[in-house]
Structure formats: C-alpha cells, structure tokens
Amino acid sequence: MHYGVANMPGAVPVTATRALGNATLPHIVRIAEEGLEKALEADPGLRAGVNVQHGAIVNPAVAEALAD
C-alpha cells in the first residue's frame, strides 16, 4: 500500500531534508562536474526531469498542460 500526503515531510523535517539531499546531490554533483548539457545527454532520468531549457518548454506533458 502506498500512502502519500503532501505535508508529511513537515512531521519529520530533519529526515525529510536528509532524504531530499541524498536524492538530489548526485545530480547536482554531476551537473557541476560535467556541465548541464553533458549531464542531460548522459542521464535519461535527469533529462526527463527538465521542463524548460533555453527559454522553451521541452517537456511534452508540461507543454500540453499549458497549451491554450
């Protein structure tokens, strides 16, 4: 069973902060070491998380959601 509530991290702020840091730090380090373009080319998971690049919406789901 999965249970998700948006404000639950507030109940355990230290643990939530550590978990967020552990999940995001490897991506941040990769971007810092390789540069954004190379990191996006090398990592499909990271690339899938990009919504806007060079001032344009590149995520099809986001573009569709924002279409008039």
Backbone as a ProteinNet text record, in pm:
[ID]
protein_1_A
[PRIMARY]
MHYGVANMPGAVPVTATRALGNATLPHIVRIAEEGLEKALEADPGLRAGVNVQHGAIVNPAVAEALAD
[TERTIARY]
84	0	88.7	49.7	124	38.6	101.4	29.8	110	53.7	125.2	42.6	99	34.2	138	99.6	195.7	266.9	201.2	263.9	332.3	342.9	405	552.7	631.3	771.6	785.6	684.9	689.7	687.3	638.4	634	772.3	859.4	995.3	1093.5	1108.9	1185.7	1332.4	1397.9	1539.7	1555.9	1475.4	1481.7	1444.9	1342.6	1299.3	1408.2	1474.8	1583.2	1699.1	1733.7	1842.2	1805.2	1681.5	1637	1641	1594.6	1597.5	1741.4	1827.9	1969	2033.1	2005	2060.7	2010.6	1886.6	1829.3	1879	1903.1	1937.2	2087.4	2164.3	2306.9	2382.9	2360.3	2434.2	2408.7	2288.6	2257	2325.3	2324.7	2389.5	2539.4	2601.2	2745.5	2774.6	2692.3	2714.4	2705.3	2605	2589	2708	2753.2	2867.5	2995.5	3014.3	3137.4	3136.1	3021.5	3015.4	2954.1	2883.7	2806.1	2666.3	2570.4	2431.1	2407.5	2457	2430.2	2482.3	2606.3	2664.5	2590.6	2554.9	2483.6	2347.8	2279.7	2149.3	2163.4	2266.3	2289.5	2318.8	2392.9	2437.8	2334.6	2237.7	2146.2	2000.7	1938	1798.4	1702.3	1730.2	1644.7	1649.7	1767.6	1783.6	1717.7	1739.5	1681.3	1528.3	1469.6	1323.7	1266.1	1349.6	1303.2	1310.5	1360.8	1373.6	1240.8	1189.5	1065.6	1092.2	1190.6	1221.1	1371.7	1410	1552.1	1568.9	1663.3	1690.5	1564.4	1482.1	1363.1	1244	1253.6	1144.4	1099.7	971.4	919.4	958.2	1032	1080.5	1011.9	937	864.9	727.1	697.5	570.1	447.4	451.6	337	313	419.8	406.8	355.4	408.4	363.3	214.5	170.4	29.8	-58.2	-13.5	-90.2	-104.3	-4.3	-6.1	-58.7	-93.2	-144	-279.5	-303.2	-433.2	-543.2
-116.9	0	123.3	222.2	348	457.2	539.9	649.4	776.3	873.1	998.1	1118.7	1201.4	1325.2	1435.2	1542.2	1648.1	1707.4	1720.9	1789	1694.1	1565.7	1470.7	1498.4	1550.4	1579.4	1678.5	1762.4	1857	1789	1665.1	1591.1	1538	1522	1471.4	1555.8	1683.3	1774.6	1738	1689.1	1655.5	1536.2	1433.8	1315.2	1349.7	1431.8	1470.1	1549.3	1637.7	1716.6	1627.3	1531.8	1438.6	1353.6	1307.1	1224.4	1304	1428.1	1512.8	1538	1566.1	1587.3	1463.6	1348.2	1222.5	1192.8	1230.3	1202.7	1300.5	1424.7	1526.9	1552.9	1529	1562.7	1495.6	1368.3	1309.1	1381.7	1428.4	1501.9	1638.5	1703.7	1834.6	1822.8	1719.8	1698.7	1669.9	1586.8	1553.7	1679	1762.1	1885.6	1977.4	1986.5	2072.9	2023.4	1893.3	1837.8	1835.9	1803.1	1782.8	1899.3	1984.9	2088.3	2034.7	2123.8	2082.9	2002.8	2049.4	1982.8	1838.8	1819.1	1683.6	1594	1649.5	1570	1525.7	1612.9	1577.4	1473.2	1484.6	1386.1	1247.7	1243.4	1116.3	1049.2	1124.7	1070.4	1088.5	983.3	993.5	1031	985.1	1019.6	1167.8	1224	1367.2	1446.2	1401.6	1468.1	1468.9	1359.9	1350.6	1449.5	1496.8	1591.5	1736.8	1763.3	1901.7	1947.2	2058.5	2114.6	2228.5	2313.4	2430.5	2433.4	2455.3	2465	2571.6	2659.8	2769.7	2852.5	2869.5	2952.9	2888.1	2759.5	2689.6	2570.1	2541.5	2423.8	2301.1	2209.7	2091.2	1962.3	1968.7	1852.2	1848.7	1747	1743.4	1749.7	1684	1686.4	1825.8	1896.1	2033	2123.9	2107.9	2189.6	2167.5	2043.5	2013.6	2072.4	2062.2	2115.3	2267.7	2334.1	2480.3	2534.8	2446.1	2490.2	2557	2656.6	2727.5	2646.9
0	0	0	-75.2	-80.9	-19.9	62.1	126.6	105.4	39.8	15.5	56.1	141.5	183.9	168.6	103.5	69.2	189.9	302.2	415.7	514.5	483.5	575.8	604	508.7	543	658.1	678.8	790	925.7	929.7	1055.6	1094.1	996.1	1019.5	937.7	970.7	885.2	867.6	969.9	956.6	863.2	884.4	799.2	655.7	637.8	503.2	431.5	502.8	442.7	401.9	486.5	452.6	332	328.7	215.5	85.6	89	-30.5	-75.2	19.1	-13.7	-73.6	-15.3	-67.8	-208.2	-237	-368.7	-475	-437.6	-536.7	-551	-447.3	-451.4	-565.8	-594.7	-706.9	-840	-861.4	-984.1	-984.8	-871.6	-860.1	-885.6	-828	-847.2	-994.2	-1056.3	-1197.8	-1284.5	-1260.2	-1336.8	-1313.7	-1189.2	-1157.3	-1224.9	-1230.4	-1287.2	-1440.5	-1499.7	-1644.5	-1721	-1651.3	-1717.5	-1747.3	-1759.4	-1775.2	-1902.5	-2014.5	-2142.1	-2142.9	-2098.4	-2096.1	-1997	-1882.1	-1782.1	-1835.4	-1906.6	-1963.4	-2073.9	-2154	-2260.4	-2202.8	-2093.3	-2036.4	-1945.8	-1896.1	-1795.6	-1838.2	-1892.4	-1936.7	-1824.4	-1703.2	-1589.7	-1557.7	-1562.2	-1538.2	-1650.6	-1773.2	-1890.1	-1883.4	-1835	-1825.9	-1724.7	-1632.9	-1532	-1573.9	-1693.5	-1739.8	-1801.2	-1754	-1807.7	-1905.1	-1872.7	-1955.6	-1979.2	-2104.2	-2138.3	-2245.8	-2224.8	-2317.7	-2344.9	-2242.4	-2253.6	-2322	-2353.9	-2421.9	-2337.8	-2340.4	-2271.5	-2353	-2292.1	-2362.8	-2316.7	-2210.9	-2162.3	-2226.7	-2307.1	-2379.3	-2288.1	-2173.6	-2081.9	-2027.6	-1995.2	-1944.5	-2056	-2175.6	-2289.8	-2314.3	-2309.2	-2331.5	-2220.7	-2098.7	-1986.9	-1992.7	-2049.3	-2056	-2187.3	-2280.2	-2410.8	-2393.3	-2473.3	-2467.1	-2527.5
[MASK]
++++++++++++++++++++++++++++++++++++++++++++++++++++++++++++++++++++

